[in-house]
Amino acid sequence: MPEPENPTLLGRLAVHYKLISMDQLAEATREQARRGGRTTLGEVLLELGHLQPSQLQQLVVVQKEVLARRAAEAKPNPPAEAPAASPSAGTNAAARPLAPAPVRAQSGPPAGREPRSIEDLLREAVRLGASDVHVHAGAKLRLRLHGRFVDHGSETLDESAARELVHGLLSDAEREALERDGELDLCHTLPGVARFRVNVFRQQRGVDAVLRVIPLEPPSLAGLGLPQGLARFTNFHQGMVLVTGPAGCGKSSTLAALVHLINEERREHVLTIEDPIEYVHTSKRCLVNQRNVRRHTESFARALRAGLREDPDVIVIGELRDLETISLALTAAETGHFVLATLHTNDTIRTINRLVGAFPPDQQDQVRTMISESLRAVISQRLVRTATNDRRVPALEVLVVNKAVGNLIRENKTFQIRSILQTGVAQGMITLDQSLAQLVQQGVVSREEAARLVEDPKKLGGAVA
C-alpha cells in the first residue's frame, strides 16, 4: 500500500501513537534500505507484522493532514477561516485507546476555530485523544484528556448554541423523547472516526450532553495495556467472570476485549445485552447478536429471560444493575452458560458482598452457595496516569475463585479472602497494591500517582518512582 512521500514522518507518527516501538521502526528502516528502497516503509511494517492494514491506512490519513498543515503554515497570510489540522488526527483508537495525544494537549488544546457542528467537535476530540466530550449551556466546551478536565476553545456556549450542537445528534423522535423525559441515552456513530455513547439531559441553563468516545473496532487486551494472562478467563464454558471498578475505569473496554477474543477463537453463539451498545462486534468465528436495552428489548432482565431460550453459549451483560438481573445472571451461569458482566464496585471482595447483599437476608445463604459454585473470577481495575502524564494505564486486582475462595464465600467469610488474594500469584491473582507497586517499579507510574489509590502505602516502600 503506497503512502505519500516522507516515510520518516510516517514512522515517527507510528511510534508517537505507540503502534510500534523504536526498535521495530529501526528494524523496518533497515529492511527497507536492504531492499534498495523498492518497498515503502508502510509495506515493510505490514510484512513484518508490526502494523495492521487499518492502522497503516489511518497513519496515512494523519500524515496527509500534517503535511497539508505544514504547507498551509508555509504560505504567507493564510486565510483566517482555514481550520488548523491536528497532528494527532486519525489516532488508531481501536488499537491503542490509551495512546498519548500530542504534548501540547497537556495544558489544554489550542483554541483554534470553534467547531461549526457537533461532528466538527467530535472529530477534533478524537484527534486529540479525548475520552469524553462535555457540551454545557453557559460554559465552554470541555474535554477529558487522560483523566483531566480541560477547556476546548475560548467561547462560552449560550443556551441556543448548546442546544444547536446537541440537537445535531438527535432524530426528531429523540428530540421529542428528550422534551418529554428530560434525559436520553443513545449511541452516535461518526463513520470512519468513532462511536460515541451519549447522555443528553436538560438542566436549569438548557440542554447538555456528555459523550464518551468509543473506537470503531473492539480493542485487544494488549491494546488496552492489559496482561495477556487475562485471556485465560475466556476459556470457560460455564460460570461467570465479572469486570468491576468505578465509573470511567475502562470496564466496558476490558469486557469488549474479552468478547473480541472469544469471537476470534471460539465457534459459539454470543449474546450481548447492553445499554447502549458500545463496541460493535462483527461475527467472526462466533455468531454475535447484540441487543440494546430500550431499543431492542425493554430491560436487562427481560432480555436475559428471553436470551435463555435463544441457545446462547456466552451471555454478555453490560451491567448488573438490579436484583432481578443479578439473579438471572447467576441462574444462567449455573445452567451451562458462560456469563461476562460488569459491576460498579471498587474491589474484588466488595464485588462478592455486593452480589450477596442485593438479595433479601432470607435468600443470602442460598445465594452464597450459588456464587461459590458459579463465579470463576473477578477483575477489578482502575486507570492511573503514567509518569509522563501522556496517557492512562490500568492497574488491576484479579481474584480467581478456587476451592478455598469458594469455601470462604459459602461460609460468609469473605473478609478472609484478602490473604488468599495476596498469596495467590501462582494462580494468577494480584491485589491492586501489588499491581500499583509493579507499575511504579517499572517506571510507568509515579509514586505520587500510585499513592492516590494504594490501600497500604508500605506496599510501595520498595518501589522506585
Short mmCIF file of C-alpha atoms in Angstrom, two decimals:
data_model
loop_
_atom_site.label_atom_id
_atom_site.label_comp_id
_atom_site.label_asym_id
_atom_site.label_seq_id
_atom_site.Cartn_x
_atom_site.Cartn_y
_atom_site.Cartn_z
CA MET A 1 0.00 0.00 0.00
CA PRO A 2 1.80 3.14 -1.13
CA GLU A 3 1.96 6.07 1.21
CA PRO A 4 2.71 9.72 0.44
CA GLU A 5 6.32 10.86 0.47
CA ASN A 6 8.08 11.41 3.79
CA PRO A 7 8.32 7.91 5.29
CA THR A 8 10.28 9.47 8.17
CA LEU A 9 7.10 11.26 9.27
CA LEU A 10 5.02 8.11 8.94
CA GLY A 11 7.46 6.19 11.13
CA ARG A 12 7.51 8.96 13.75
CA LEU A 13 3.72 9.02 13.83
CA ALA A 14 3.56 5.24 14.28
CA VAL A 15 5.94 5.48 17.25
CA HIS A 16 4.10 8.51 18.67
CA TYR A 17 0.81 6.62 18.80
CA LYS A 18 2.61 3.59 20.27
CA LEU A 19 1.60 1.39 17.36
CA ILE A 20 5.24 0.33 17.02
CA SER A 21 8.39 0.67 19.12
CA MET A 22 11.58 2.48 18.17
CA ASP A 23 13.25 -0.91 17.76
CA GLN A 24 10.54 -2.04 15.34
CA LEU A 25 10.90 1.19 13.35
CA ALA A 26 14.67 0.70 13.16
CA GLU A 27 14.18 -2.89 12.00
CA ALA A 28 11.75 -1.80 9.28
CA THR A 29 14.04 1.02 8.15
CA ARG A 30 16.99 -1.38 7.84
CA GLU A 31 14.87 -3.83 5.87
CA GLN A 32 13.66 -1.07 3.55
CA ALA A 33 17.26 0.02 2.95
CA ARG A 34 18.30 -3.58 2.28
CA ARG A 35 15.68 -3.73 -0.46
CA GLY A 36 17.12 -0.63 -2.03
CA GLY A 37 14.06 1.50 -1.32
CA ARG A 38 11.89 -0.51 -3.73
CA THR A 39 9.31 -1.13 -0.98
CA THR A 40 7.64 1.61 1.03
CA LEU A 41 8.13 1.80 4.78
CA GLY A 42 4.44 1.09 5.30
CA GLU A 43 4.62 -2.09 3.24
CA VAL A 44 7.66 -3.27 5.18
CA LEU A 45 5.90 -2.64 8.52
CA LEU A 46 2.94 -4.68 7.26
CA GLU A 47 5.13 -7.56 6.09
CA LEU A 48 6.98 -7.67 9.40
CA GLY A 49 3.66 -7.81 11.23
CA HIS A 50 4.31 -4.59 13.14
CA LEU A 51 1.21 -2.83 11.73
CA GLN A 52 -2.26 -3.90 10.66
CA PRO A 53 -3.61 -2.61 7.31
CA SER A 54 -6.25 -0.49 9.07
CA GLN A 55 -3.55 1.08 11.26
CA LEU A 56 -1.41 1.96 8.24
CA GLN A 57 -4.43 3.44 6.48
CA GLN A 58 -5.15 5.75 9.41
CA LEU A 59 -1.48 6.73 9.71
CA VAL A 60 -1.50 7.73 6.04
CA VAL A 61 -4.55 9.93 6.68
CA VAL A 62 -2.80 11.58 9.63
CA GLN A 63 0.37 12.08 7.60
CA LYS A 64 -1.54 13.78 4.79
CA GLU A 65 -3.17 16.16 7.26
CA VAL A 66 0.15 17.03 8.90
CA LEU A 67 1.79 17.65 5.52
CA ALA A 68 -1.17 19.77 4.42
CA ARG A 69 -0.95 21.79 7.62
CA ARG A 70 2.76 22.37 7.13
CA ALA A 71 2.15 23.52 3.58
CA ALA A 72 -0.57 25.91 4.75
CA GLU A 73 1.64 27.30 7.51
CA ALA A 74 4.41 27.94 4.99
CA LYS A 75 2.17 30.25 2.95
CA PRO A 76 2.19 33.97 3.85
CA ASN A 77 -1.03 35.36 5.32
CA PRO A 78 -3.13 32.19 5.30
CA PRO A 79 -6.92 32.72 5.29
CA ALA A 80 -8.22 33.32 8.80
CA GLU A 81 -11.00 30.80 8.36
CA ALA A 82 -8.73 27.90 7.37
CA PRO A 83 -9.03 25.17 10.03
CA ALA A 84 -5.87 24.01 11.71
CA ALA A 85 -5.34 20.28 11.23
CA SER A 86 -4.22 18.48 14.35
CA PRO A 87 -1.07 16.37 14.08
CA SER A 88 -2.89 13.75 16.10
CA ALA A 89 -5.72 13.35 13.60
CA GLY A 90 -6.83 9.83 12.92
CA THR A 91 -5.39 8.20 16.01
CA ASN A 92 -5.97 4.48 15.78
CA ALA A 93 -8.12 4.35 18.90
CA ALA A 94 -9.21 0.81 18.18
CA ALA A 95 -5.66 -0.45 18.52
CA ARG A 96 -4.37 2.00 21.13
CA PRO A 97 -7.26 3.58 23.01
CA LEU A 98 -4.85 4.81 25.67
CA ALA A 99 -2.29 6.18 23.17
CA PRO A 100 -0.97 9.65 24.00
CA ALA A 101 -2.18 12.81 22.41
CA PRO A 102 0.40 15.43 21.39
CA VAL A 103 2.29 17.08 24.25
CA ARG A 104 0.64 20.40 23.61
CA ALA A 105 -2.67 18.95 24.73
CA GLN A 106 -1.41 18.59 28.30
CA SER A 107 -2.28 22.17 29.16
CA GLY A 108 -5.43 22.13 27.08
CA PRO A 109 -5.86 22.08 23.31
CA PRO A 110 -5.36 25.29 21.35
CA ALA A 111 -8.43 27.40 20.92
CA GLY A 112 -8.36 27.39 17.10
CA ARG A 113 -11.67 27.90 15.42
CA GLU A 114 -14.81 26.98 17.27
CA PRO A 115 -16.50 23.85 15.89
CA ARG A 116 -19.27 24.69 13.46
CA SER A 117 -21.18 21.48 14.18
CA ILE A 118 -21.25 18.63 16.65
CA GLU A 119 -19.41 16.48 14.10
CA ASP A 120 -16.56 19.03 13.89
CA LEU A 121 -16.27 18.89 17.67
CA LEU A 122 -16.28 15.10 17.80
CA ARG A 123 -13.64 14.76 15.09
CA GLU A 124 -11.39 17.18 16.93
CA ALA A 125 -11.93 15.36 20.23
CA VAL A 126 -10.89 12.05 18.67
CA ARG A 127 -7.84 13.68 17.08
CA LEU A 128 -6.74 15.00 20.45
CA GLY A 129 -7.19 11.64 22.16
CA ALA A 130 -10.05 12.74 24.43
CA SER A 131 -12.08 10.12 26.27
CA ASP A 132 -15.11 12.36 26.90
CA VAL A 133 -16.69 15.48 25.43
CA HIS A 134 -18.83 17.81 27.56
CA VAL A 135 -21.29 20.25 25.99
CA HIS A 136 -22.79 22.53 28.66
CA ALA A 137 -25.01 25.55 28.22
CA GLY A 138 -23.40 28.51 29.98
CA ALA A 139 -19.86 27.08 29.89
CA LYS A 140 -17.00 26.45 27.50
CA LEU A 141 -16.73 23.17 25.66
CA ARG A 142 -14.65 20.77 27.71
CA LEU A 143 -12.75 17.56 27.02
CA ARG A 144 -11.42 14.91 29.35
CA LEU A 145 -7.82 14.19 28.35
CA HIS A 146 -6.07 11.37 30.23
CA GLY A 147 -8.44 11.85 33.15
CA ARG A 148 -8.06 15.64 33.31
CA PHE A 149 -10.79 18.17 32.50
CA VAL A 150 -9.60 20.83 30.01
CA ASP A 151 -11.28 23.70 28.17
CA HIS A 152 -11.66 23.36 24.42
CA GLY A 153 -11.91 26.69 22.66
CA SER A 154 -12.43 30.10 24.14
CA GLU A 155 -16.13 30.81 23.75
CA THR A 156 -18.82 30.21 26.34
CA LEU A 157 -21.82 28.44 24.85
CA ASP A 158 -25.12 30.17 25.38
CA GLU A 159 -28.32 28.15 25.66
CA SER A 160 -29.06 28.41 21.94
CA ALA A 161 -25.57 27.34 20.82
CA ALA A 162 -25.51 24.36 23.19
CA ARG A 163 -28.97 23.26 22.05
CA GLU A 164 -27.94 23.52 18.39
CA LEU A 165 -24.88 21.33 18.98
CA VAL A 166 -26.80 18.72 20.96
CA HIS A 167 -29.77 18.60 18.59
CA GLY A 168 -27.32 17.80 15.81
CA LEU A 169 -27.04 14.36 17.40
CA LEU A 170 -30.75 13.64 17.68
CA SER A 171 -33.51 12.43 15.42
CA ASP A 172 -36.94 14.05 15.63
CA ALA A 173 -38.17 11.16 17.77
CA GLU A 174 -35.21 11.51 20.12
CA ARG A 175 -35.79 15.25 20.47
CA GLU A 176 -39.39 14.53 21.43
CA ALA A 177 -38.22 11.94 23.97
CA LEU A 178 -35.79 14.46 25.45
CA GLU A 179 -38.53 17.06 25.81
CA ARG A 180 -40.83 14.50 27.39
CA ASP A 181 -38.40 12.71 29.73
CA GLY A 182 -35.72 15.34 30.34
CA GLU A 183 -32.87 12.89 29.63
CA LEU A 184 -31.81 10.45 26.97
CA ASP A 185 -29.15 7.77 26.38
CA LEU A 186 -28.06 6.80 22.89
CA CYS A 187 -25.09 5.89 20.73
CA HIS A 188 -23.94 8.04 17.83
CA THR A 189 -21.65 6.84 15.04
CA LEU A 190 -19.38 9.13 13.06
CA PRO A 191 -18.35 6.93 10.10
CA GLY A 192 -14.62 6.45 9.83
CA VAL A 193 -13.99 8.26 13.11
CA ALA A 194 -15.56 6.65 16.20
CA ARG A 195 -18.75 5.79 18.03
CA PHE A 196 -19.96 7.83 20.98
CA ARG A 197 -22.01 6.83 24.00
CA VAL A 198 -24.20 9.87 24.58
CA ASN A 199 -26.15 11.08 27.59
CA VAL A 200 -28.30 14.14 26.90
CA PHE A 201 -30.12 15.92 29.71
CA ARG A 202 -31.93 19.14 30.49
CA GLN A 203 -30.71 21.37 33.32
CA GLN A 204 -31.53 24.86 34.55
CA ARG A 205 -29.41 26.60 31.89
CA GLY A 206 -30.53 24.50 28.93
CA VAL A 207 -29.64 21.23 27.20
CA ASP A 208 -26.33 19.49 27.96
CA ALA A 209 -24.61 16.38 26.64
CA VAL A 210 -21.75 14.15 27.70
CA LEU A 211 -20.22 11.94 25.02
CA ARG A 212 -17.85 9.03 25.68
CA VAL A 213 -15.55 8.18 22.77
CA ILE A 214 -15.73 4.53 21.67
CA PRO A 215 -13.34 3.25 18.99
CA LEU A 216 -14.94 1.75 15.89
CA GLU A 217 -13.17 -1.58 16.39
CA PRO A 218 -13.22 -3.63 19.61
CA PRO A 219 -9.90 -3.37 21.47
CA SER A 220 -7.40 -6.12 22.19
CA LEU A 221 -6.01 -6.87 25.63
CA ALA A 222 -2.58 -5.67 24.50
CA GLY A 223 -4.06 -2.52 23.03
CA LEU A 224 -5.57 -1.67 26.41
CA GLY A 225 -2.31 -2.35 28.23
CA LEU A 226 -3.81 -5.39 29.96
CA PRO A 227 -1.78 -8.53 30.70
CA GLN A 228 -2.21 -11.34 28.21
CA GLY A 229 -2.82 -13.65 31.15
CA LEU A 230 -6.40 -12.36 31.31
CA ALA A 231 -7.04 -14.26 28.07
CA ARG A 232 -7.39 -17.47 30.07
CA PHE A 233 -10.63 -16.15 31.52
CA THR A 234 -12.21 -16.55 28.08
CA ASN A 235 -11.62 -20.32 28.15
CA PHE A 236 -14.54 -21.03 30.49
CA HIS A 237 -17.65 -22.60 29.01
CA GLN A 238 -19.76 -22.28 32.14
CA GLY A 239 -19.83 -19.88 35.07
CA MET A 240 -19.35 -16.14 35.47
CA VAL A 241 -16.46 -13.68 35.11
CA LEU A 242 -17.01 -10.11 36.34
CA VAL A 243 -15.19 -6.92 35.37
CA THR A 244 -15.59 -4.26 38.05
CA GLY A 245 -14.43 -0.81 39.07
CA PRO A 246 -15.67 2.76 39.45
CA ALA A 247 -17.19 4.75 36.60
CA GLY A 248 -14.75 5.65 33.84
CA CYS A 249 -12.18 2.97 34.69
CA GLY A 250 -12.40 1.11 31.37
CA LYS A 251 -14.73 -1.75 32.34
CA SER A 252 -16.60 -1.68 29.02
CA SER A 253 -13.35 -1.73 27.05
CA THR A 254 -11.99 -4.69 29.02
CA LEU A 255 -15.27 -6.55 28.58
CA ALA A 256 -15.19 -5.82 24.84
CA ALA A 257 -11.61 -7.11 24.59
CA LEU A 258 -12.63 -10.41 26.21
CA VAL A 259 -15.62 -10.75 23.87
CA HIS A 260 -13.39 -9.91 20.90
CA LEU A 261 -11.03 -12.72 21.90
CA ILE A 262 -13.88 -15.21 22.21
CA ASN A 263 -15.20 -14.09 18.81
CA GLU A 264 -11.82 -14.78 17.21
CA GLU A 265 -11.10 -18.13 18.85
CA ARG A 266 -14.35 -19.99 19.54
CA ARG A 267 -17.28 -21.20 17.44
CA GLU A 268 -20.23 -20.30 19.63
CA HIS A 269 -23.29 -18.10 19.91
CA VAL A 270 -22.54 -14.88 21.80
CA LEU A 271 -25.46 -12.76 23.01
CA THR A 272 -24.75 -9.28 24.39
CA ILE A 273 -27.25 -7.14 26.29
CA GLU A 274 -26.15 -3.52 26.61
CA ASP A 275 -27.47 -0.04 27.38
CA PRO A 276 -26.50 1.27 24.93
CA ILE A 277 -24.44 -0.91 22.57
CA GLU A 278 -20.92 0.47 22.70
CA TYR A 279 -18.41 -1.61 20.76
CA VAL A 280 -19.88 -3.29 17.68
CA HIS A 281 -18.72 -6.90 17.26
CA THR A 282 -18.82 -8.30 13.74
CA SER A 283 -19.37 -12.07 13.76
CA LYS A 284 -16.10 -13.88 13.06
CA ARG A 285 -15.78 -17.46 14.27
CA CYS A 286 -18.69 -16.78 16.62
CA LEU A 287 -22.22 -15.70 15.83
CA VAL A 288 -22.60 -12.45 17.78
CA ASN A 289 -26.01 -10.90 18.46
CA GLN A 290 -26.14 -7.55 20.27
CA ARG A 291 -29.30 -6.21 21.89
CA ASN A 292 -29.79 -2.62 23.01
CA VAL A 293 -31.95 -2.13 26.11
CA ARG A 294 -34.94 0.14 25.39
CA ARG A 295 -34.38 -0.22 21.66
CA HIS A 296 -34.42 -3.97 21.08
CA THR A 297 -35.74 -5.04 24.48
CA GLU A 298 -37.47 -3.49 27.47
CA SER A 299 -34.85 -4.24 30.14
CA PHE A 300 -31.77 -6.28 31.00
CA ALA A 301 -33.92 -8.76 32.91
CA ARG A 302 -36.41 -9.24 30.09
CA ALA A 303 -33.61 -9.72 27.55
CA LEU A 304 -31.95 -12.26 29.86
CA ARG A 305 -35.15 -14.25 30.29
CA ALA A 306 -35.63 -14.34 26.53
CA GLY A 307 -31.93 -14.97 25.97
CA LEU A 308 -32.01 -18.25 27.86
CA ARG A 309 -34.36 -19.51 25.11
CA GLU A 310 -32.12 -18.27 22.29
CA ASP A 311 -29.47 -21.01 22.59
CA PRO A 312 -26.56 -18.78 23.65
CA ASP A 313 -23.22 -20.19 24.73
CA VAL A 314 -21.87 -16.87 26.00
CA ILE A 315 -24.04 -14.14 27.55
CA VAL A 316 -22.55 -10.67 27.97
CA ILE A 317 -24.36 -8.25 30.29
CA GLY A 318 -23.37 -4.60 30.08
CA GLU A 319 -24.14 -4.01 33.75
CA LEU A 320 -25.64 -5.95 36.66
CA ARG A 321 -27.92 -3.13 37.77
CA ASP A 322 -30.58 -4.71 39.93
CA LEU A 323 -31.65 -7.78 41.88
CA GLU A 324 -33.56 -9.39 39.02
CA THR A 325 -30.67 -9.03 36.57
CA ILE A 326 -28.17 -10.42 39.11
CA SER A 327 -30.47 -13.35 39.89
CA LEU A 328 -30.98 -14.22 36.22
CA ALA A 329 -27.25 -13.89 35.51
CA LEU A 330 -26.43 -16.34 38.32
CA THR A 331 -29.08 -18.74 37.02
CA ALA A 332 -27.62 -18.54 33.52
CA ALA A 333 -24.13 -19.23 34.87
CA GLU A 334 -25.45 -22.20 36.85
CA THR A 335 -27.31 -23.71 33.90
CA GLY A 336 -24.43 -24.18 31.49
CA HIS A 337 -23.77 -20.70 30.08
CA PHE A 338 -20.64 -18.59 30.28
CA VAL A 339 -21.60 -15.14 31.59
CA LEU A 340 -19.46 -11.99 31.32
CA ALA A 341 -20.71 -8.84 33.06
CA THR A 342 -19.66 -5.59 34.71
CA LEU A 343 -20.48 -4.20 38.14
CA HIS A 344 -19.76 -0.86 39.82
CA THR A 345 -17.66 -1.91 42.83
CA ASN A 346 -14.22 -0.84 44.00
CA ASP A 347 -12.51 -4.19 44.56
CA THR A 348 -12.96 -7.91 44.13
CA ILE A 349 -14.14 -8.74 47.65
CA ARG A 350 -16.69 -5.92 47.70
CA THR A 351 -17.99 -7.36 44.44
CA ILE A 352 -18.90 -10.62 46.14
CA ASN A 353 -20.50 -8.81 49.08
CA ARG A 354 -22.45 -6.61 46.66
CA LEU A 355 -23.86 -9.64 44.83
CA VAL A 356 -24.94 -11.27 48.10
CA GLY A 357 -26.26 -8.02 49.57
CA ALA A 358 -28.56 -7.45 46.61
CA PHE A 359 -30.78 -10.29 47.88
CA PRO A 360 -33.12 -10.35 50.90
CA PRO A 361 -31.50 -11.77 54.07
CA ASP A 362 -33.53 -14.98 53.95
CA GLN A 363 -32.08 -15.80 50.49
CA GLN A 364 -28.45 -14.90 51.11
CA ASP A 365 -27.24 -18.32 52.28
CA GLN A 366 -28.54 -19.88 49.07
CA VAL A 367 -27.01 -17.07 47.00
CA ARG A 368 -23.60 -17.55 48.62
CA THR A 369 -23.71 -21.19 47.55
CA MET A 370 -24.68 -20.18 44.00
CA ILE A 371 -21.85 -17.65 43.80
CA SER A 372 -19.29 -20.05 45.25
CA GLU A 373 -20.14 -22.60 42.57
CA SER A 374 -20.58 -20.33 39.54
CA LEU A 375 -18.21 -17.37 39.96
CA ARG A 376 -14.91 -18.04 38.18
CA ALA A 377 -13.01 -14.75 38.50
CA VAL A 378 -13.34 -11.05 39.29
CA ILE A 379 -11.21 -8.46 37.50
CA SER A 380 -11.27 -5.09 39.28
CA GLN A 381 -9.47 -2.20 37.64
CA ARG A 382 -8.53 1.47 37.90
CA LEU A 383 -6.91 3.79 35.38
CA VAL A 384 -3.80 5.64 36.56
CA ARG A 385 -1.80 8.36 34.83
CA THR A 386 1.64 7.47 33.58
CA ALA A 387 4.74 9.21 34.92
CA THR A 388 4.90 11.21 31.68
CA ASN A 389 1.25 12.30 32.07
CA ASP A 390 0.51 11.44 28.43
CA ARG A 391 -1.89 8.54 28.91
CA ARG A 392 -3.53 6.29 31.47
CA VAL A 393 -2.82 2.63 32.11
CA PRO A 394 -4.84 0.01 34.00
CA ALA A 395 -3.95 -1.17 37.49
CA LEU A 396 -5.67 -4.44 38.32
CA GLU A 397 -6.89 -6.60 41.15
CA VAL A 398 -7.60 -10.15 39.99
CA LEU A 399 -9.34 -12.76 42.12
CA VAL A 400 -9.51 -16.34 40.87
CA VAL A 401 -12.28 -18.27 42.60
CA ASN A 402 -10.58 -21.55 43.51
CA LYS A 403 -11.82 -24.13 46.01
CA ALA A 404 -10.51 -22.19 49.02
CA VAL A 405 -12.14 -18.93 47.91
CA GLY A 406 -15.38 -20.76 47.12
CA ASN A 407 -15.48 -22.23 50.62
CA LEU A 408 -14.98 -18.78 52.20
CA ILE A 409 -17.81 -17.35 50.10
CA ARG A 410 -20.13 -20.19 51.10
CA GLU A 411 -19.24 -19.79 54.78
CA ASN A 412 -19.73 -16.00 54.74
CA LYS A 413 -16.04 -15.37 55.49
CA THR A 414 -15.21 -13.09 52.58
CA PHE A 415 -13.04 -10.95 54.89
CA GLN A 416 -10.52 -13.82 54.83
CA ILE A 417 -10.24 -13.83 51.03
CA ARG A 418 -7.73 -10.97 51.15
CA SER A 419 -5.00 -13.27 52.50
CA ILE A 420 -5.55 -15.75 49.65
CA LEU A 421 -5.54 -12.89 47.16
CA GLN A 422 -2.18 -11.64 48.47
CA THR A 423 -0.51 -15.04 48.19
CA GLY A 424 -2.19 -16.33 45.04
CA VAL A 425 0.30 -15.02 42.46
CA ALA A 426 0.99 -18.52 41.16
CA GLN A 427 -2.69 -18.89 40.32
CA GLY A 428 -2.84 -15.55 38.51
CA MET A 429 -4.12 -13.46 41.42
CA ILE A 430 -2.90 -9.97 42.23
CA THR A 431 -4.01 -7.20 44.59
CA LEU A 432 -4.40 -3.60 43.49
CA ASP A 433 -1.50 -2.63 45.77
CA GLN A 434 0.75 -5.23 44.14
CA SER A 435 -0.26 -4.05 40.67
CA LEU A 436 0.46 -0.42 41.53
CA ALA A 437 3.82 -1.34 43.05
CA GLN A 438 4.76 -3.15 39.84
CA LEU A 439 3.85 -0.10 37.74
CA VAL A 440 5.99 2.13 39.99
CA GLN A 441 8.92 -0.30 39.89
CA GLN A 442 8.72 -0.38 36.09
CA GLY A 443 8.81 3.42 35.97
CA VAL A 444 5.41 3.56 34.26
CA VAL A 445 3.62 5.33 37.12
CA SER A 446 4.98 7.80 39.67
CA ARG A 447 4.95 7.00 43.38
CA GLU A 448 2.66 10.02 43.97
CA GLU A 449 0.09 8.76 41.46
CA ALA A 450 0.14 5.25 42.89
CA ALA A 451 -0.22 6.62 46.43
CA ARG A 452 -3.63 8.05 45.49
CA LEU A 453 -5.05 4.55 45.13
CA VAL A 454 -2.90 2.24 47.22
CA GLU A 455 -4.52 0.87 50.39
CA ASP A 456 -1.27 0.12 52.21
CA PRO A 457 1.47 2.72 51.44
CA LYS A 458 4.06 0.27 52.77
CA LYS A 459 3.48 -1.80 49.63
CA LEU A 460 5.20 0.97 47.68
CA GLY A 461 8.14 1.02 50.09
CA GLY A 462 10.50 -0.84 47.80
CA ALA A 463 9.20 0.75 44.64
CA VAL A 464 11.30 3.36 42.93
CA ALA A 465 9.47 6.17 41.13
#
